[in-house]
Structure formats: C-alpha cells, structure tokens
PDB file of C-alpha atoms in Angstrom:
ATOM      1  CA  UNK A 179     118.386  99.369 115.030  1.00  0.00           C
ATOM      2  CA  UNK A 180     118.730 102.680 116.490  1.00  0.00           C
ATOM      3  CA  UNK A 181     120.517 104.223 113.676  1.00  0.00           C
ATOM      4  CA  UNK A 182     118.432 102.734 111.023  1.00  0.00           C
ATOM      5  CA  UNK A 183     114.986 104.018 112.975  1.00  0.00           C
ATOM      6  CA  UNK A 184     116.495 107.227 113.603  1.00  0.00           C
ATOM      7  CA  UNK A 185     118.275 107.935 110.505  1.00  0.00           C
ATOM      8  CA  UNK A 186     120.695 109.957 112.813  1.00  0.00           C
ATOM      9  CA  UNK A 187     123.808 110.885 111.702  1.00  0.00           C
ATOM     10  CA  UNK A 188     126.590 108.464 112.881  1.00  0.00           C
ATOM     11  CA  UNK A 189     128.652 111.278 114.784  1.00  0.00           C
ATOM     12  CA  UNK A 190     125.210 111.701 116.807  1.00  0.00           C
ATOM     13  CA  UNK A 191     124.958 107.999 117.966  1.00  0.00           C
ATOM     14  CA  UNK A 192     124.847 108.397 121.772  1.00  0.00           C
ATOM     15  CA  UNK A 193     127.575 107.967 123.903  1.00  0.00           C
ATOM     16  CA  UNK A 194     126.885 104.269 125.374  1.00  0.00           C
ATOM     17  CA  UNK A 195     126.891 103.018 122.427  1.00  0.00           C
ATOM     18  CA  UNK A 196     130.683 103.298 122.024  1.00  0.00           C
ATOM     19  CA  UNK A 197     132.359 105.671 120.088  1.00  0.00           C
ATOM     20  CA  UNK A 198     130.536 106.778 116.508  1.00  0.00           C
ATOM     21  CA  UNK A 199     134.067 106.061 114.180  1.00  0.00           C
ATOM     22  CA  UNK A 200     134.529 102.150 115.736  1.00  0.00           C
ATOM     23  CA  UNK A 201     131.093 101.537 115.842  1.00  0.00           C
ATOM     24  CA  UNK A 202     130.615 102.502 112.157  1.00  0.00           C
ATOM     25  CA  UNK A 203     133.897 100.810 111.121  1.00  0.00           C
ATOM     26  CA  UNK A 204     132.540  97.624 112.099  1.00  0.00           C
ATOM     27  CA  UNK A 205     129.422  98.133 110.990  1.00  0.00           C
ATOM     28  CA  UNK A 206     130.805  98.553 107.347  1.00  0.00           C
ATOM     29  CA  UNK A 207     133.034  95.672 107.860  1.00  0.00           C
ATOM     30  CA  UNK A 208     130.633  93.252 108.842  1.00  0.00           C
ATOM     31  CA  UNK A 209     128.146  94.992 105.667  1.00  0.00           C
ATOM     32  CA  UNK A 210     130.631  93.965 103.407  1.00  0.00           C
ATOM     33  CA  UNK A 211     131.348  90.653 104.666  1.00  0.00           C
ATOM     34  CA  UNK A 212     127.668  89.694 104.041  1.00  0.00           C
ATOM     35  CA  UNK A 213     126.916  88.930 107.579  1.00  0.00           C
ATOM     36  CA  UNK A 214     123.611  90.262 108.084  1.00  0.00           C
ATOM     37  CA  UNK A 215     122.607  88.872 104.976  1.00  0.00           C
ATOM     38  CA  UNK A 216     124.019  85.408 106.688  1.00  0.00           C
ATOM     39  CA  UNK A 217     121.516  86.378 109.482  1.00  0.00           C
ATOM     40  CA  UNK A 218     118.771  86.901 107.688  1.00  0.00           C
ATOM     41  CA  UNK A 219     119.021  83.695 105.928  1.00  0.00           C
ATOM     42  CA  UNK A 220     119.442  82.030 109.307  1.00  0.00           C
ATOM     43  CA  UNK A 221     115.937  83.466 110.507  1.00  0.00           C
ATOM     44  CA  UNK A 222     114.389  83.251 107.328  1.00  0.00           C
ATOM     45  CA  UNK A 223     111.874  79.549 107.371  1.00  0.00           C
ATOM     46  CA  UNK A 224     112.150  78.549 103.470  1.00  0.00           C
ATOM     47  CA  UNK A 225     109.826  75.508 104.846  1.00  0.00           C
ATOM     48  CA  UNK A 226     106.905  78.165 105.631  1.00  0.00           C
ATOM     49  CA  UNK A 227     104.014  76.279 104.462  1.00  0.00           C
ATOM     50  CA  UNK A 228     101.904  79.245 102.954  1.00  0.00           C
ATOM     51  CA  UNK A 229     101.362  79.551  98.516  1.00  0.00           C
ATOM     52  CA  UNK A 230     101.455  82.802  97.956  1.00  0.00           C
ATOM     53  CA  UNK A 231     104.217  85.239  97.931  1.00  0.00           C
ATOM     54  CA  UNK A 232     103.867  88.919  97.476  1.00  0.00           C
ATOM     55  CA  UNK A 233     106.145  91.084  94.946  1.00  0.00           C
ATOM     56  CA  UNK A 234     106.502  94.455  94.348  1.00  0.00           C
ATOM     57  CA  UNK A 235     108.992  97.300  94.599  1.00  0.00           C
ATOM     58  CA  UNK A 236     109.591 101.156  96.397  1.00  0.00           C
ATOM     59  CA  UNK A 237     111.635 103.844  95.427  1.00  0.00           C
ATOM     60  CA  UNK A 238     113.866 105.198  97.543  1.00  0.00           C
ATOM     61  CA  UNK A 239     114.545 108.965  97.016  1.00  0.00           C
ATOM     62  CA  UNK A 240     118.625 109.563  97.887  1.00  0.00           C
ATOM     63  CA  UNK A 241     119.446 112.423 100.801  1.00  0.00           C
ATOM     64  CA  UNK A 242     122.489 114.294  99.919  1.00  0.00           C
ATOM     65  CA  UNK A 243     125.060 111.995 101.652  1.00  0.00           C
ATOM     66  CA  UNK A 244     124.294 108.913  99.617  1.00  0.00           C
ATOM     67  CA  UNK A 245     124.732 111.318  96.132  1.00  0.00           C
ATOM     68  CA  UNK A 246     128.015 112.568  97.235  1.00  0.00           C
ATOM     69  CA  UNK A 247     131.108 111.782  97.021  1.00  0.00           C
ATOM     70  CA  UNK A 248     133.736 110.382  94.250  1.00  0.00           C
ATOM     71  CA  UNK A 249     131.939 107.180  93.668  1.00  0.00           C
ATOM     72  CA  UNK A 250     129.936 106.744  90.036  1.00  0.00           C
ATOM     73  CA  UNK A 251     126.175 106.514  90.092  1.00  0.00           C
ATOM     74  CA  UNK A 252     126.417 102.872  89.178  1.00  0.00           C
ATOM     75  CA  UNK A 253     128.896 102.097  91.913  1.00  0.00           C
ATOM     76  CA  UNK A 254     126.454 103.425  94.345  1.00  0.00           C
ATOM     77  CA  UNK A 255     123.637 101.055  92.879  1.00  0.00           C
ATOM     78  CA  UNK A 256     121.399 104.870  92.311  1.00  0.00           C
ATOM     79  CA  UNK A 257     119.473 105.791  89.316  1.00  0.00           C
ATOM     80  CA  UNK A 258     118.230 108.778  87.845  1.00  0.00           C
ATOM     81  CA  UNK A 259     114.220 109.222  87.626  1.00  0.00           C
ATOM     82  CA  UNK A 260     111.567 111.133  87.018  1.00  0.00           C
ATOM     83  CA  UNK A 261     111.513 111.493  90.933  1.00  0.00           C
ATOM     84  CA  UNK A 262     115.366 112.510  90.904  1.00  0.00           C
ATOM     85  CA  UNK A 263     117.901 110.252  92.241  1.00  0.00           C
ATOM     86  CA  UNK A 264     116.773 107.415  93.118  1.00  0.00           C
ATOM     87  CA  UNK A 265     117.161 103.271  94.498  1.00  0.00           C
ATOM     88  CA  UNK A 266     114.604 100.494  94.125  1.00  0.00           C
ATOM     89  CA  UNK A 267     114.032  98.720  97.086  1.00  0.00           C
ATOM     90  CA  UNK A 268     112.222  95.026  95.765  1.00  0.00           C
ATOM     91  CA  UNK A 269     110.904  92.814  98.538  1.00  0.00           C
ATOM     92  CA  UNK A 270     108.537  89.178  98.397  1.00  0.00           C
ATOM     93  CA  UNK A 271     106.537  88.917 101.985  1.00  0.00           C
ATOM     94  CA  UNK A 272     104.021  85.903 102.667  1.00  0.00           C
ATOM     95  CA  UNK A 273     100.823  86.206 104.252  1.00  0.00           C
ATOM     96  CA  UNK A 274     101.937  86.715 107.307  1.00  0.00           C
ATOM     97  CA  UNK A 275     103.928  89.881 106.019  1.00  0.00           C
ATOM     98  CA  UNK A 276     107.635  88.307 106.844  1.00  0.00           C
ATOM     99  CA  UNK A 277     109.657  89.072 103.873  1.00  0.00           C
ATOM    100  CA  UNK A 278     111.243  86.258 102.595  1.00  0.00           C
ATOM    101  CA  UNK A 279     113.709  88.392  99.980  1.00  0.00           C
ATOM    102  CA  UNK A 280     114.571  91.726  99.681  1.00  0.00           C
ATOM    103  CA  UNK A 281     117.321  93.673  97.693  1.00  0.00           C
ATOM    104  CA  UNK A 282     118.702  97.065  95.797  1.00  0.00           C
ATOM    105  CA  UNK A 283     118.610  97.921  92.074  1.00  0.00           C
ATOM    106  CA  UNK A 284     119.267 101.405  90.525  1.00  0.00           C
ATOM    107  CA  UNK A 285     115.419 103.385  90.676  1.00  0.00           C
ATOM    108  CA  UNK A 286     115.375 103.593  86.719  1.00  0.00           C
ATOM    109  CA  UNK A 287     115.565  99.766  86.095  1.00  0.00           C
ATOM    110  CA  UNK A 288     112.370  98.072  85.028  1.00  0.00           C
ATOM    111  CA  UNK A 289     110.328  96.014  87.606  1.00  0.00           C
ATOM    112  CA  UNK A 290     110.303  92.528  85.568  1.00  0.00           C
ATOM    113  CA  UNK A 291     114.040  92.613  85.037  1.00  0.00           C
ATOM    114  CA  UNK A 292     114.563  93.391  89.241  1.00  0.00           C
ATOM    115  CA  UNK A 293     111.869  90.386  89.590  1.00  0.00           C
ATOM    116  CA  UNK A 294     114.581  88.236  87.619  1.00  0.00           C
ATOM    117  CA  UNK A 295     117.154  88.946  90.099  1.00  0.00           C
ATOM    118  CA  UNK A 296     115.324  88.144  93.033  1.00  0.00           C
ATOM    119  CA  UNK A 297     116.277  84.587  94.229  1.00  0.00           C
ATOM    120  CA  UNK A 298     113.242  82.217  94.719  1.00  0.00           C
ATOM    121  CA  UNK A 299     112.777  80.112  97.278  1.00  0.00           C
ATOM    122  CA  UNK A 300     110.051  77.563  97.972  1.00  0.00           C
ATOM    123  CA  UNK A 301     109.537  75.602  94.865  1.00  0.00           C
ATOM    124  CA  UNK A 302     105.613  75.438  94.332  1.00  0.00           C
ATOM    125  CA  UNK A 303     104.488  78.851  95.693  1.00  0.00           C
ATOM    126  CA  UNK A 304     102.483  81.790  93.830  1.00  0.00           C
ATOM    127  CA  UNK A 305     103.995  85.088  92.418  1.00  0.00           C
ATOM    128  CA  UNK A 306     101.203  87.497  92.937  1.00  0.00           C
ATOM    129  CA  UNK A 307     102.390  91.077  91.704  1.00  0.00           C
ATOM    130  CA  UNK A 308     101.180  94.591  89.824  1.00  0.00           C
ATOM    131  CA  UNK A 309     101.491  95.319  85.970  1.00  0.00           C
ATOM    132  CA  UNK A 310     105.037  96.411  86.478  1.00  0.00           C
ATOM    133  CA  UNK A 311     106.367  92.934  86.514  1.00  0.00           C
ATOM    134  CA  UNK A 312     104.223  91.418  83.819  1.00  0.00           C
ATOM    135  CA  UNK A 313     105.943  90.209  81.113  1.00  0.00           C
ATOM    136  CA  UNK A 314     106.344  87.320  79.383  1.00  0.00           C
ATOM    137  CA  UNK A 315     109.513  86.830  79.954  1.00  0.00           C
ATOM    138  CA  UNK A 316     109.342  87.181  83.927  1.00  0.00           C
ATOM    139  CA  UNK A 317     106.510  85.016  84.079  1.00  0.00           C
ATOM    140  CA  UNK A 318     108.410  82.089  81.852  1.00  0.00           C
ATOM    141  CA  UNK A 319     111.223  82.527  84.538  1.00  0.00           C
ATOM    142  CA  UNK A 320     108.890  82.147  86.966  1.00  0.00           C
ATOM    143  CA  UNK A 321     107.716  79.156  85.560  1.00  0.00           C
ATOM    144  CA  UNK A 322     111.432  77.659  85.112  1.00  0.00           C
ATOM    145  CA  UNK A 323     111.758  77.805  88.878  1.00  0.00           C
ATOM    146  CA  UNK A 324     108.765  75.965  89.515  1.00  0.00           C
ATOM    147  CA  UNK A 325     106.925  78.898  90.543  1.00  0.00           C
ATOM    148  CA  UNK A 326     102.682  79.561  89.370  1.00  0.00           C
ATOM    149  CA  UNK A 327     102.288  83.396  88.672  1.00  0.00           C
ATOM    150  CA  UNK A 328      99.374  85.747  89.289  1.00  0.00           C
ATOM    151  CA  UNK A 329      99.984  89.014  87.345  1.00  0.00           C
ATOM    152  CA  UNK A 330      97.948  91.798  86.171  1.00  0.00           C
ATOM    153  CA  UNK A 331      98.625  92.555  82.651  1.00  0.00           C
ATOM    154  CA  UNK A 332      98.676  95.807  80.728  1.00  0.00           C
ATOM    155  CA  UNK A 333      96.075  96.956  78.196  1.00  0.00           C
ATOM    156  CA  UNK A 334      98.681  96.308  75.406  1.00  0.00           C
ATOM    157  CA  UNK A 335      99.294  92.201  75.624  1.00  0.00           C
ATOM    158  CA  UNK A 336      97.148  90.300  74.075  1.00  0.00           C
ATOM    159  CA  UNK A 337      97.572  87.136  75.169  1.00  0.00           C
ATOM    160  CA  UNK A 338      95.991  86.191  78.156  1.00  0.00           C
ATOM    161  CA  UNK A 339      97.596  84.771  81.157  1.00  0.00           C
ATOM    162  CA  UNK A 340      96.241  82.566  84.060  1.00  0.00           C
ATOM    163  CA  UNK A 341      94.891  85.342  86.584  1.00  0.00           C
ATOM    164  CA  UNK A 342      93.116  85.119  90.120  1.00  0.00           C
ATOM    165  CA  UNK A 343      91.080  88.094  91.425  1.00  0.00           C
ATOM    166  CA  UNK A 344      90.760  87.041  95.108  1.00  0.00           C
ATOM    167  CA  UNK A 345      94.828  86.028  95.140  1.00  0.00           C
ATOM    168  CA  UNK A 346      95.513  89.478  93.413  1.00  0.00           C
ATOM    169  CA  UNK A 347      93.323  91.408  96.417  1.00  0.00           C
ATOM    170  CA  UNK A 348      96.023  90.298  98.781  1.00  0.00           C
ATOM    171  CA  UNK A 349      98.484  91.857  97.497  1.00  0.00           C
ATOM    172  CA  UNK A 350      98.083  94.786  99.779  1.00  0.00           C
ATOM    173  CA  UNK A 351      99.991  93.080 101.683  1.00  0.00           C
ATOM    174  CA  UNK A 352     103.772  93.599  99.782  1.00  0.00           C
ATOM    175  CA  UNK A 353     102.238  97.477 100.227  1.00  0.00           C
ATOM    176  CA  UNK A 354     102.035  97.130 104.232  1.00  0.00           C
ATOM    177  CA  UNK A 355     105.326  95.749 104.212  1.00  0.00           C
ATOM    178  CA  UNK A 356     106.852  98.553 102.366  1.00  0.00           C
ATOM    179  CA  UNK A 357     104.826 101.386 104.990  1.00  0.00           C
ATOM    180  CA  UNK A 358     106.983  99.728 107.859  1.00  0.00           C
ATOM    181  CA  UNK A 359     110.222 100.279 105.846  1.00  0.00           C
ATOM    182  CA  UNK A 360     108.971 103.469 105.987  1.00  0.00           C
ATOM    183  CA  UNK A 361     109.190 104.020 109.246  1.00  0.00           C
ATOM    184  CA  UNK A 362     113.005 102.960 109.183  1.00  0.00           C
ATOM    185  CA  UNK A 363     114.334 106.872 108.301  1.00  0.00           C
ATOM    186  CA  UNK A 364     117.462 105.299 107.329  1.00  0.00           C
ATOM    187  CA  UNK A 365     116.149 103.234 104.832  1.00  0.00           C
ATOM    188  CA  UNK A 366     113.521 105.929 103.619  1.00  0.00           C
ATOM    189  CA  UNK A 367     115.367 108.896 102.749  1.00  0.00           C
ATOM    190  CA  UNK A 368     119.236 106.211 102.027  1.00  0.00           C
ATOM    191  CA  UNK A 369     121.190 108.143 104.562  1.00  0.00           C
ATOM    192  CA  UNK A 370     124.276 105.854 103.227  1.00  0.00           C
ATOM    193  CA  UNK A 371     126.987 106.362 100.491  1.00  0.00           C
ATOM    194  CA  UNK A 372     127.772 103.244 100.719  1.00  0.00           C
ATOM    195  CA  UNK A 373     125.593 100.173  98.870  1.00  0.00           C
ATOM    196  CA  UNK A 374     126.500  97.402 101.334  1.00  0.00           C
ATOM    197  CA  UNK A 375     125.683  99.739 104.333  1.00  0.00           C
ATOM    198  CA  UNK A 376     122.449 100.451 102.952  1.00  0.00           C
ATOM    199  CA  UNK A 377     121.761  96.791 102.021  1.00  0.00           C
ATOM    200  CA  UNK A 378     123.018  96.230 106.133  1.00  0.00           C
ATOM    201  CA  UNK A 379     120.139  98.297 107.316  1.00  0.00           C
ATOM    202  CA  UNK A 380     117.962  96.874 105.141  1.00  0.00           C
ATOM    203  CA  UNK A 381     118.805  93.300 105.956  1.00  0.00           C
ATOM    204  CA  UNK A 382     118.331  94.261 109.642  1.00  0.00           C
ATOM    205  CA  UNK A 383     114.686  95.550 109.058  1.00  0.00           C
ATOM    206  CA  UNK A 384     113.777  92.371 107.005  1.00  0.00           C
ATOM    207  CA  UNK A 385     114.881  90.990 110.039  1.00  0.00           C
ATOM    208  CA  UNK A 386     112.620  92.266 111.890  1.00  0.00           C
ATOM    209  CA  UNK A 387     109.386  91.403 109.960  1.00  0.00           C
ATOM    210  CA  UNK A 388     110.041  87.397 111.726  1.00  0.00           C
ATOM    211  CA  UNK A 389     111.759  88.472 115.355  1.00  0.00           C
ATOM    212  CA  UNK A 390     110.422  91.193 117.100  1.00  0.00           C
ATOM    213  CA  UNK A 391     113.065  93.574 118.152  1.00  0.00           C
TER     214      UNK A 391
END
C-alpha cells in the first residue's frame, strides 16, 4: 500500500519494512502467482444485489522504468498513442463505487474489444458505458452473457439501440473510481517494468474500493 500510494522507488522503501531486494522479490513472486488477484476475488460479493454496472477505461501514461529495458512493447502489455506510451487501465464499479473487475490492455487497443475481455459476473445486471464501447458486436456479447446494455452510440450507426438517459447520468461514477486510482502514484504514472507487478498494485487498490485500508 505504501509503495503503490507513494510511487517510491523500491530501494527507498523505509527501513522497517525489511530490506527493499526481499521485499520486492516476494512481491513479484506472489504477482506472478496470481495471488492478489485470488484476494480480490475473495473480497469481491458477485451476490451484490445492485443492476447496474459501470464501464469505462484510463490511460495510463508509462514513466521511464516501465519503457526500459530488453522486454518488447507487447511483452510489457504498453502501447503506443497519440499520448506516447501508453496502458489501458479498464475497470466495472457498482453503485456503490466497489469495482467488481479491473485489468491491463496495451493504450492503443479499442475500448469494445477491452470490454470483450473483461469477465462478467452477475448474470442479469446493466452495462452502462460511453461511445467508446458501442458496437454491435460488444453489445451482442453482452447479450450472450445475459447481460442488458446501456450505451451511447456514435453519430455514424444507424440503428438504434435500447438507451436510458437517467441510467447513463450515473455513469460518473466509473469516472470517480478512476480519480482514486489516481491518487495511487504507482498506478498513475506505471512505475513497473513488469506487467504482473503492475496488475499486483492494481489488484491491491481494487481492493481497497470494498475494505478500507
């Protein structure tokens, strides 16, 4: 928590908390292993009994360490954007603004291909999310998993879709979420090389939208 807050470098983290090299080996270790995903999914409630779900994505603009280094763009799960180099955070929240799904694509891939990647959970609920995602093909994968959709469409498609003004207000919500990553430096500027680390921290904050640290 403190490093991903912080964004220090991991040959700054104080003194009690053990010695920087062992603390980061096991940090990697356990990144790889999946087992703050494993937490996550232990603190996530699947049974939450709210509709709609909130989708949308962030860039993250890449410091210098997570662009270095012998590893190939691709390996590092970074993309190159109008914004420079760059990874897409994509998240779903509720109304309460506990996300419920989060992950990492390269920054240039499109938003309704990221939305197919996201796993879905809660048969029954609403997708309510910005023009980026709308599609016709997202929204008939939506409706494959048993999921209604509420999408803004682009000037271009002509055939209209089912759309609700007062469920699309809400999602300011997705936006809040994304402001508190925010405040996670780690997470904002990718101080890691490494794609599982990065995914670590970011498990770790979704985390912390349902326990309070």
């Amino acid at each position: 928590i403190f490093m991903g807050k912080t964004g220090s470098w991991w040959k700054n983290l104080p003194e009690e908390f053990g010695k920087y090299k062992s603390v980061h080996s096991r940090f990697t270790d356990w990144s790889k292993r999946g087992v703050f995903v494993k937490f996550f999914e232990l603190v996530r409630q699947t049974d939450d009994p709210s509709v709609l779900r909130y989708l949308d994505t962030s860039f993250v603009k890449c410091s210098i360490c997570a662009t270095t280094g012998r590893c190939a763009e691709t390996e590092r799960i970074i993309g190159k954007t109008k914004g420079g180099l760059t990874t897409k955070v994509a998240a779903i929240c509720d109304n309460e603004m506990r996300v419920h799904e989060c992950r990492i694509d390269p920054g240039n891939d499109s938003d309704h291909l990221v939305g197919k990647r996201m796993e879905l959970t809660g048969e029954g609920k609403k997708i309510v999310a910005d023009k980026g995602f709308s599609s016709k093909e997202f929204r008939r994968h939506l409706e494959d998993f048993g999921f209604g959709h509420c999408i803004a469409q682009k000037s271009n498609e002509k055939t209209p879709e089912a759309f609700n003004k007062a469920h699309y207000k809400k999602r300011h919500l997705i936006e809040n979420v994304f402001a508190k990553m925010g405040r996670w430096t780690r997470l904002e500027l990718r101080r890691e090389r490494l794609p599982c680390n990065f995914k670590g921290f970011l498990m770790i904050w979704a985390i912390g939208t349902w326990v309070e640290f």
